[in-house]
Short mmCIF file of C-alpha atoms and ligand atoms in Angstrom, two decimals:
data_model
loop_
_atom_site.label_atom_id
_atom_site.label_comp_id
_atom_site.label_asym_id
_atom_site.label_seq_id
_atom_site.Cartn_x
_atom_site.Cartn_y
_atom_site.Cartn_z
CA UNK R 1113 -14.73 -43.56 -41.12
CA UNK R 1114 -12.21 -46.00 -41.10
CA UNK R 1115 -10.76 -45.12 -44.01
CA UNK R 1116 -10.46 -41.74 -43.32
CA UNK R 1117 -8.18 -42.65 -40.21
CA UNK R 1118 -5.55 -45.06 -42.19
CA UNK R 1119 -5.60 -41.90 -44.52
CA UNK R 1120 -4.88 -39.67 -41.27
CA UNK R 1121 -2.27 -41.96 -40.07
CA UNK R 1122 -0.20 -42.21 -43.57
CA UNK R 1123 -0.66 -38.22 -43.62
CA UNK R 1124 1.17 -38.19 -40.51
CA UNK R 1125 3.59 -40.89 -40.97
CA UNK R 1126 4.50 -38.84 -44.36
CA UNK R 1127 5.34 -36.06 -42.47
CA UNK R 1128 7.50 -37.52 -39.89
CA UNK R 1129 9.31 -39.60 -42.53
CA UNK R 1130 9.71 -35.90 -44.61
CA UNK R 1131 10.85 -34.41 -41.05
CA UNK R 1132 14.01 -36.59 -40.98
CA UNK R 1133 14.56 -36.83 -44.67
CA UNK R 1134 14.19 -33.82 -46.44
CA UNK R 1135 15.10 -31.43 -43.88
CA UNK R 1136 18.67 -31.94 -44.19
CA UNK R 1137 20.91 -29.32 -43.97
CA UNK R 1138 21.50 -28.92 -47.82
CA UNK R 1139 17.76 -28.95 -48.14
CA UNK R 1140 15.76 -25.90 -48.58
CA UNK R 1141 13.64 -25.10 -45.27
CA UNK R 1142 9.82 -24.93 -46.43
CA UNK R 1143 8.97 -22.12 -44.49
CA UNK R 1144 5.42 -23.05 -43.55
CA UNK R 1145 6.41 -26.23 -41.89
CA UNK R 1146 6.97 -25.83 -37.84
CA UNK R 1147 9.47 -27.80 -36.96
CA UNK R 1148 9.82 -27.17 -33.33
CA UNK R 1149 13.16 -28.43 -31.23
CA UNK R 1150 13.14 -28.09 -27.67
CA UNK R 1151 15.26 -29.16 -25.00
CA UNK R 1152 14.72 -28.72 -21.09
CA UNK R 1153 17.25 -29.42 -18.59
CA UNK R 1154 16.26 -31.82 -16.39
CA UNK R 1155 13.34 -34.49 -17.20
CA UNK R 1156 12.55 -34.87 -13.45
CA UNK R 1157 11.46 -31.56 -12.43
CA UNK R 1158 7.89 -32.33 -11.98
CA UNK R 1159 6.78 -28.20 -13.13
CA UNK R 1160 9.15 -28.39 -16.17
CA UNK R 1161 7.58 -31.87 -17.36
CA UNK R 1162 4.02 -30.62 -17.14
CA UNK R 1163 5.23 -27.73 -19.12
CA UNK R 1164 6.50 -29.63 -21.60
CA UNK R 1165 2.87 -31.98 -21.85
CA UNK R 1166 0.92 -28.11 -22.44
CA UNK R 1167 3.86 -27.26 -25.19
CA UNK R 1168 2.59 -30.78 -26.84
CA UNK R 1169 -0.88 -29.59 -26.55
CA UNK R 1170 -0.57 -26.63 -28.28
CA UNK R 1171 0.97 -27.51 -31.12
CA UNK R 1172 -1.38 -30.45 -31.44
CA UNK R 1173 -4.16 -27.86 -31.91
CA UNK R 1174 -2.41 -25.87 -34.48
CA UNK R 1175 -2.07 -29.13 -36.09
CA UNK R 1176 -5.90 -29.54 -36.10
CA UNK R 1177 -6.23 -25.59 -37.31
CA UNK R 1178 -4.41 -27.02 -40.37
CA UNK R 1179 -0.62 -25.87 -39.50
CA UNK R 1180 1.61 -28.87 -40.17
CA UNK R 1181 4.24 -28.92 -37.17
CA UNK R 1182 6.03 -31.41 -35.64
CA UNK R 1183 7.96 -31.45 -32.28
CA UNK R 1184 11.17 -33.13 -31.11
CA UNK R 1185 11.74 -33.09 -27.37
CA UNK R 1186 14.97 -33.63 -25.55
CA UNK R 1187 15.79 -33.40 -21.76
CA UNK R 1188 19.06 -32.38 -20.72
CA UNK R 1189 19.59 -34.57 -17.51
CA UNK R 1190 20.97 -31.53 -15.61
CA UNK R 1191 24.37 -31.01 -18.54
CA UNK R 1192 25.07 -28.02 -20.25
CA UNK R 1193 27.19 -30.04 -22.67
CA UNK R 1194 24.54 -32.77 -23.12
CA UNK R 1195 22.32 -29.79 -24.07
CA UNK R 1196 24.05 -27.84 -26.40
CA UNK R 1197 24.63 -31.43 -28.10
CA UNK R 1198 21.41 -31.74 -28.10
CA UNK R 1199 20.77 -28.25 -29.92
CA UNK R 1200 22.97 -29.46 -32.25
CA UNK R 1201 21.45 -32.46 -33.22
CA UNK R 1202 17.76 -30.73 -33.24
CA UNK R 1203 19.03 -27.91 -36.18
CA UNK R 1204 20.82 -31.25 -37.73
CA UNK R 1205 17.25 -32.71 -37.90
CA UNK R 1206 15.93 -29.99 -39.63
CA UNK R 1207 14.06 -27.79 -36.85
CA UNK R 1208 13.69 -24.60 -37.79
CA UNK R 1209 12.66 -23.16 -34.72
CA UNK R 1210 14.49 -24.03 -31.06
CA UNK R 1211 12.59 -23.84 -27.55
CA UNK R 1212 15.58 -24.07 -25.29
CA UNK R 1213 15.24 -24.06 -21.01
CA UNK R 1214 18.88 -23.94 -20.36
CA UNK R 1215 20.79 -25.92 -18.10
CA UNK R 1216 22.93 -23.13 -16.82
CA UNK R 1217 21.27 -20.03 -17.53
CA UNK R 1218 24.83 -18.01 -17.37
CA UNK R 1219 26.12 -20.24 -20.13
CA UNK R 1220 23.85 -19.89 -23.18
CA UNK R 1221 27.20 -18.88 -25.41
CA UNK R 1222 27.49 -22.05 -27.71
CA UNK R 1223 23.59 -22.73 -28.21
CA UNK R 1224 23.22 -18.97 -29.46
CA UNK R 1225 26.68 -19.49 -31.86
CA UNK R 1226 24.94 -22.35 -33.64
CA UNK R 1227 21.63 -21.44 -33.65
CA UNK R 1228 22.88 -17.74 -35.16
CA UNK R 1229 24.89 -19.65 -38.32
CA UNK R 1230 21.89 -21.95 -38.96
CA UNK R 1231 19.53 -18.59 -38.28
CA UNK R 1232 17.25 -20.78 -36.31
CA UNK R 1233 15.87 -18.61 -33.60
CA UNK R 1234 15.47 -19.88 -30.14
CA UNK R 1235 12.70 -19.46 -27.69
CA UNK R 1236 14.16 -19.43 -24.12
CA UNK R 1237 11.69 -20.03 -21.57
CA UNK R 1238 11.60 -20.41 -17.81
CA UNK R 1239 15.42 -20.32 -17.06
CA UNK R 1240 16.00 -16.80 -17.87
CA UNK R 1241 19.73 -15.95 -19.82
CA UNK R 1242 21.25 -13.03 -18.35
CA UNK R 1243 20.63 -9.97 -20.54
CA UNK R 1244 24.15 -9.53 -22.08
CA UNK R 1245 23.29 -12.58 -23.70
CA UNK R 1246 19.66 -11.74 -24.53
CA UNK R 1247 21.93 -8.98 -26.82
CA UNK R 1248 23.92 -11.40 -28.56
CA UNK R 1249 21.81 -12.22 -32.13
CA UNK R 1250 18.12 -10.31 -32.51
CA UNK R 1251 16.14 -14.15 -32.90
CA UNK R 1252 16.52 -14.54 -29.22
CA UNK R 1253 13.39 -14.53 -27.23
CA UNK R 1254 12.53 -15.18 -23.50
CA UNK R 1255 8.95 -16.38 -22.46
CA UNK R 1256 8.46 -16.87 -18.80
CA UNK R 1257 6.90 -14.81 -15.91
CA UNK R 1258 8.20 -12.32 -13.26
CA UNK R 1259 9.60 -13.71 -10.13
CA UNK R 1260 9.14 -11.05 -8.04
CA UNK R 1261 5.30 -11.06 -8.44
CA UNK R 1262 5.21 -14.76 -7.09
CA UNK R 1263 7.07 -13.79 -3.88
CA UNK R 1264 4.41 -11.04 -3.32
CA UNK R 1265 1.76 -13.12 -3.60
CA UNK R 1266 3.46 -15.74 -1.41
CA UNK R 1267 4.11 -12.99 0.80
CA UNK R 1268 0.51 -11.95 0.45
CA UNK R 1269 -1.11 -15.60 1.26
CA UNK R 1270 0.82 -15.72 4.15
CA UNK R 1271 -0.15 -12.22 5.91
CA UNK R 1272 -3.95 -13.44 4.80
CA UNK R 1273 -2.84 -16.85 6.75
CA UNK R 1274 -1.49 -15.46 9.61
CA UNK R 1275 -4.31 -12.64 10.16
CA UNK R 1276 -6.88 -15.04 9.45
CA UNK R 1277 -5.83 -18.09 12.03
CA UNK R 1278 -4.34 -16.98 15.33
CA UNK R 1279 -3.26 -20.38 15.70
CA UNK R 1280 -0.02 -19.95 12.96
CA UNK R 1281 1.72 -18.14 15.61
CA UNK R 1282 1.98 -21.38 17.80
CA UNK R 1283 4.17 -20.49 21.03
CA UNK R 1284 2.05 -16.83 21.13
CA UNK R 1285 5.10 -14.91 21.27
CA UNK R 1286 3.46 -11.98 18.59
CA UNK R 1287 6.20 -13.25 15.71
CA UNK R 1288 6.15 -16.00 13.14
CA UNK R 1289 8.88 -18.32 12.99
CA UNK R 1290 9.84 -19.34 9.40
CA UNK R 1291 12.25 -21.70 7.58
CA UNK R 1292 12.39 -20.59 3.78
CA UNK R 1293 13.18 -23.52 1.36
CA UNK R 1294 14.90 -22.25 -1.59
CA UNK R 1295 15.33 -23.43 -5.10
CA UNK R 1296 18.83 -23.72 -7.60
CA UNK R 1297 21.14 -21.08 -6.88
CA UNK R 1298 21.69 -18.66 -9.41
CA UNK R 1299 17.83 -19.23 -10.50
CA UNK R 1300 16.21 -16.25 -11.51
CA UNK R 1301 13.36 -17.58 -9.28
CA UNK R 1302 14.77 -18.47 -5.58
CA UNK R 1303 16.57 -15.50 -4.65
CA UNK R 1304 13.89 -13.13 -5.83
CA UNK R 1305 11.12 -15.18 -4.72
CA UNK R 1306 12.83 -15.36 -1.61
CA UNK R 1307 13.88 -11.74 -1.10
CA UNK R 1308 9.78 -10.77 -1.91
CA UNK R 1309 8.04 -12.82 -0.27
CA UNK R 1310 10.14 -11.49 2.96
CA UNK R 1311 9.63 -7.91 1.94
CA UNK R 1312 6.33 -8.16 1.62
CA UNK R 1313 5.57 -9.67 5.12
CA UNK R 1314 8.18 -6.96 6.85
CA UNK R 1315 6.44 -4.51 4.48
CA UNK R 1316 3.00 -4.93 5.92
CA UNK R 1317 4.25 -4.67 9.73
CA UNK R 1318 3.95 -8.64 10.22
CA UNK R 1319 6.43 -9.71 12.88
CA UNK R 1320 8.76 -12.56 11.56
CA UNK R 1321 12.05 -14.70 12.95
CA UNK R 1322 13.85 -16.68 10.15
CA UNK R 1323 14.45 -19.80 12.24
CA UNK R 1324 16.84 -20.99 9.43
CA UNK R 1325 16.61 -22.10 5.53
CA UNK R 1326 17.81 -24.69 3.13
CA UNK R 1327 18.62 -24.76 -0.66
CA UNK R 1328 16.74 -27.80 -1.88
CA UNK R 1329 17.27 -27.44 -6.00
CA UNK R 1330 13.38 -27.62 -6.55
CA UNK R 1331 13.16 -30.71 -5.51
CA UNK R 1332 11.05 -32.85 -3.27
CA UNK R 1333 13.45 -35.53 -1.96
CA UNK R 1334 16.28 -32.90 -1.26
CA UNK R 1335 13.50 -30.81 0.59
CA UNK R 1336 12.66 -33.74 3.00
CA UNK R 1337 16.14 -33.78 3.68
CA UNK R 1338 17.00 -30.42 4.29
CA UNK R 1339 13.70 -30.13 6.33
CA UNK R 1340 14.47 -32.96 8.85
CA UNK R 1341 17.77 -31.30 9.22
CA UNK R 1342 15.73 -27.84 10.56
CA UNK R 1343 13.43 -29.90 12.32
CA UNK R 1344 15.76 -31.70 14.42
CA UNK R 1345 17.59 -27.86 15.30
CA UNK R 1346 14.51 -26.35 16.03
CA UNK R 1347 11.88 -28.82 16.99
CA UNK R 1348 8.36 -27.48 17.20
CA UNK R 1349 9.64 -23.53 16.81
CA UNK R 1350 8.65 -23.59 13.19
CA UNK R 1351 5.48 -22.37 11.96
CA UNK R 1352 5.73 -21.31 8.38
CA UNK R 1353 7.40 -22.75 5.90
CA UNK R 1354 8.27 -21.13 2.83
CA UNK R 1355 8.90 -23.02 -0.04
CA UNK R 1356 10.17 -21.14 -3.41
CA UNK R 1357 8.47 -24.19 -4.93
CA UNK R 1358 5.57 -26.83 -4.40
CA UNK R 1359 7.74 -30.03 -4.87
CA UNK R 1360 9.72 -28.48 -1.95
CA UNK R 1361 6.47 -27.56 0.17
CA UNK R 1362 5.43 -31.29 -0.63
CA UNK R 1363 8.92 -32.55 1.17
CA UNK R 1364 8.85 -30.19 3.53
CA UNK R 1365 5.22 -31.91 4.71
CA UNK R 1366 7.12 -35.37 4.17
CA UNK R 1367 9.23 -34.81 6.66
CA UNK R 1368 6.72 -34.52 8.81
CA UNK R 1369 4.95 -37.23 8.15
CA UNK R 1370 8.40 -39.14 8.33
CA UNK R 1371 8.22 -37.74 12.10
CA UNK R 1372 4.56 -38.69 12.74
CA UNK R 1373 3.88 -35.71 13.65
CA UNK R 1374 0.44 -35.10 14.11
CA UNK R 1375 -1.93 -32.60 11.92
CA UNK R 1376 -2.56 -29.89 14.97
CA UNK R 1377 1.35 -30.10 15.75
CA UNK R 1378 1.99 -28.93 12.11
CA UNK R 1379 3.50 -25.49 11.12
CA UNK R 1380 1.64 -23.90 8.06
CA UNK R 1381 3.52 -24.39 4.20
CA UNK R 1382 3.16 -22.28 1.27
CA UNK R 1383 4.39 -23.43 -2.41
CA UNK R 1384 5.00 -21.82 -5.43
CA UNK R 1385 3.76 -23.49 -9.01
CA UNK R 1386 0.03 -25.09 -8.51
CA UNK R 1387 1.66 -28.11 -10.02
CA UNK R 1388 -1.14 -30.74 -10.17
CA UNK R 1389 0.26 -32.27 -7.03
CA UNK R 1390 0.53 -29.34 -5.25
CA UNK R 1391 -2.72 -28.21 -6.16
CA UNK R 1392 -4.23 -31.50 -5.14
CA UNK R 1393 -2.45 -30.33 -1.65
CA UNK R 1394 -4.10 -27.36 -1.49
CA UNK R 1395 -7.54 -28.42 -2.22
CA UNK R 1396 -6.86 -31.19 0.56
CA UNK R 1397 -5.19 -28.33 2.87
CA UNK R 1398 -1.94 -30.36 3.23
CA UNK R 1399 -0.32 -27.39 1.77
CA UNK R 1400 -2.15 -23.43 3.30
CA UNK R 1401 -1.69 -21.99 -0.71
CA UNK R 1402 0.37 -22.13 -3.37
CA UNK R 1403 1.22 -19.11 -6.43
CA UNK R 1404 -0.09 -20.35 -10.05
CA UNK R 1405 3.04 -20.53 -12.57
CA UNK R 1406 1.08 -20.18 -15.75
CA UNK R 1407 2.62 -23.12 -17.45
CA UNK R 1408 -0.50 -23.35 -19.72
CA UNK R 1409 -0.09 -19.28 -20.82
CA UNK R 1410 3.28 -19.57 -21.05
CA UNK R 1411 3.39 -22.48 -23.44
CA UNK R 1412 0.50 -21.53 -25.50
CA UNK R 1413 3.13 -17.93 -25.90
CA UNK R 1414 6.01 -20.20 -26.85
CA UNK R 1415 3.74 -22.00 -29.80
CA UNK R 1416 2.25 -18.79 -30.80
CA UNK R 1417 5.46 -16.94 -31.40
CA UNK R 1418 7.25 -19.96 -32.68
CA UNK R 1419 4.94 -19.81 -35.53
CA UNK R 1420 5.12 -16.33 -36.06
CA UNK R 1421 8.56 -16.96 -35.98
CA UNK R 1422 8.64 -19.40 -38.92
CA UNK R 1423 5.68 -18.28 -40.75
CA UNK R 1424 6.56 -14.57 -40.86
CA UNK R 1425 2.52 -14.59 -39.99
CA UNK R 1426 1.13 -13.46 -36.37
CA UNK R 1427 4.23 -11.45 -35.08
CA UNK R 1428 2.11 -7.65 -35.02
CA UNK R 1429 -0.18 -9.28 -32.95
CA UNK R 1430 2.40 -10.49 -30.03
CA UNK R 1431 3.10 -7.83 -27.28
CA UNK R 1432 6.44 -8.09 -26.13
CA UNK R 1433 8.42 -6.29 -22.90
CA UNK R 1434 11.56 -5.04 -23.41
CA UNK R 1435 11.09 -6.00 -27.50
CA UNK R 1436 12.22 -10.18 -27.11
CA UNK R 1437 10.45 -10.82 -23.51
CA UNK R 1438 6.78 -12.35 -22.23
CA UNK R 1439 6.12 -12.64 -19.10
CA UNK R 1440 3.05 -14.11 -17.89
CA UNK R 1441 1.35 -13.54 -14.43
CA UNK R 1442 1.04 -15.50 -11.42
CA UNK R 1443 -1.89 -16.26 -9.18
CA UNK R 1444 -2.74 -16.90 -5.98
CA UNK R 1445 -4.12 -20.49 -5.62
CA UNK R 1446 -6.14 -20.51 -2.22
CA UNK R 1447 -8.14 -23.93 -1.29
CA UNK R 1448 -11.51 -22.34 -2.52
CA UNK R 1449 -9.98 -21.97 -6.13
CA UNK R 1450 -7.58 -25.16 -6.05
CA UNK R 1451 -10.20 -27.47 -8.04
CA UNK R 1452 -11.03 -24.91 -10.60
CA UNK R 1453 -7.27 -24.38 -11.39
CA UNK R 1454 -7.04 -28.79 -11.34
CA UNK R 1455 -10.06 -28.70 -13.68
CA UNK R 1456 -8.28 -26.49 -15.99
CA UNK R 1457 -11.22 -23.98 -15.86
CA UNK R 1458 -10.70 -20.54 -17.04
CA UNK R 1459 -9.37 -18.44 -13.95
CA UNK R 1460 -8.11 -15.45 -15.97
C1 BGC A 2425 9.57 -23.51 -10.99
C2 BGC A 2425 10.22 -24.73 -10.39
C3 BGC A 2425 11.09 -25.40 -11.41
C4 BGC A 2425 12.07 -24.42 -12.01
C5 BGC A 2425 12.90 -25.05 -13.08
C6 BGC A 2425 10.62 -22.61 -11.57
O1 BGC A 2425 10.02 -21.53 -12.20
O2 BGC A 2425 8.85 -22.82 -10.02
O3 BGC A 2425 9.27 -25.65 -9.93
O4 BGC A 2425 11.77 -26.48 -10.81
O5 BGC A 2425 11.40 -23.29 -12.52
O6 BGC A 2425 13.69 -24.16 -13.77
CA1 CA A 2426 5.60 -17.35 17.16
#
């Protein structure tokens, strides 16, 4: 037993050691090997980083099915530059397949240049290029999901919300008040989310007043903010908050908390992700409901085609939109289902 895992670890150590050494440029690539590069652009987003932990995953059981991978991992700290260094050093290293979440997703120019004269193809995944650039080389690939399905659902917990519990509409005026909290501009998934999960309440005859909204850049500490900012305009007039993510849900609630406000005195908040946070909010009914972002799908797409990619093996199998795109669904994450989707348990 022992012995067999000193073998396992020199096995392994081989391979990194071969990784760095005989990958180099003027080195043939051995086309079975998966050397997978990817690069994200901020290591603090808290739905990017679990992301990156199911990429690890996945690859670790192709490993076990007998594929020989190996991953490096770079985040971008919010630079474009840093990143497309970054891609640079990852073909240097010998990967012969890049998973790339771009910084700016309007700038993907000098990423696709080098990738194209190395022919590495790149995976892009949850920050979506815009499609001119999608056009640019034929290896270019997109896997994410469709942000205009998570606003409906949003849209759709919150008419479910607001028919089921009286109490949402606080002052009894017939309307529902609402803040919106809104990711990065120029993300593919604030305005859309935004604009949908609107829609779909006007759609359906609900009676709404936006009260105001804040960009908050996905993230927690910049929702508090913005949120104690509405709160102090508009006092106890809010009762929905719409969040185009859960980290901003989350510091929507902290400013409350910040406030003491107590539980009955709270308006109701909606997220977007079923990060494990925000799922633990759910299933404690901090947060009313939050929209599953398949992170788990959507990496276990990203290995799959990466290895069809470099293997030539698998490719017939993968069912693309628009020829280069997969897009996963979302779901809706109510507080019955919030431990099942924690757990990991099948939901599909
Ligand atoms: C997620 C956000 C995340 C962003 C990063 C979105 O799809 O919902 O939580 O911060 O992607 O690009
Ligand atoms: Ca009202």
């Amino acid at each position: 037993m022992e012995m067999k895992k000193i073998l396992a670890a020199g096995i392994v150590f081989c391979m990194g050691i071969q990784l760095f050494c005989a990958c180099g440029k003027e080195e043939p690539y051995e086309e079975d090997k998966v050397y997978v590069g990817v690069t994200y652009y901020e290591q603090s987003d808290t739905f990017l980083s679990q992301m990156i932990s199911c990429l690890k995953d996945e690859f670790q059981n192709y490993e076990e099915k007998g594929y020989e991978t190996a991953m490096l991992i770079r985040g971008a700290g919010g630079s474009q530059r840093t990143q497309n260094d970054q891609a640079r050093e990852l073909i240097d290293a010998g990967c012969n397949v890049l998973c790339v979440n771009l910084v700016d997703r309007a700038d993907p120019s000098e990423i696709i240049d080098l990738a194209r004269e190395n022919n590495v193809p790149i995976i892009f995944f949850n920050r979506e290029p815009v499609a001119e650039d999608m056009m640019q080389w034929d290896k270019l690939y997109y896997v994410g999901a469709l942000a205009a399905q998570s606003g409906i659902l949003q849209g759709e917990m919150a008419i479910e919300l607001i028919q089921s519990d009286s109490g949402i509409d606080r002052n009894k005026d017939g309307k529902i008040q609402y803040v919106v909290l809104e990711g990065e501009a120029g993300h593919q998934d604030a305005i859309i989310r935004t604009e949908n999960v609107v829609d779909t309440l006007k759609s359906n005859g609900i009676a709404i007043e936006k009260l105001s909204y804040g960009i908050a850049n996905w993230n927690r500490a910049q929702a508090q903010n913005q949120m104690l900012q509405m709160i102090s305009q508009h006092q106890n007039k809010i009762e929905l908050v719409l969040a185009n993510n859960d980290d901003m849900a989350l510091g929507a609630l902290d400013a409350y908390e910040k406030l003491n406000y107590t539980e009955s005195a709270l308006p109701a908040f909606l997220g977007i992700d079923g990060t494990d946070v925000g799922l633990e909010a759910v299933r404690d009914q901090r947060l009313a409901g939050t929209v599953y972002n398949d992170k788990e799908g959507q990496a276990a797409a990203m290995a799959k085609l990466a290895i069809a990619l470099v293997t030539g093996q698998g490719m017939g199998e993968i069912e693309f939109q628009n020829e280069r795109y997969i897009y996963l669904p979302y779901f809706k994450v109510t507080k019955e289902m919030a431990e099942r989707f924690l757990e990991r348990k099948s939901w599909r």
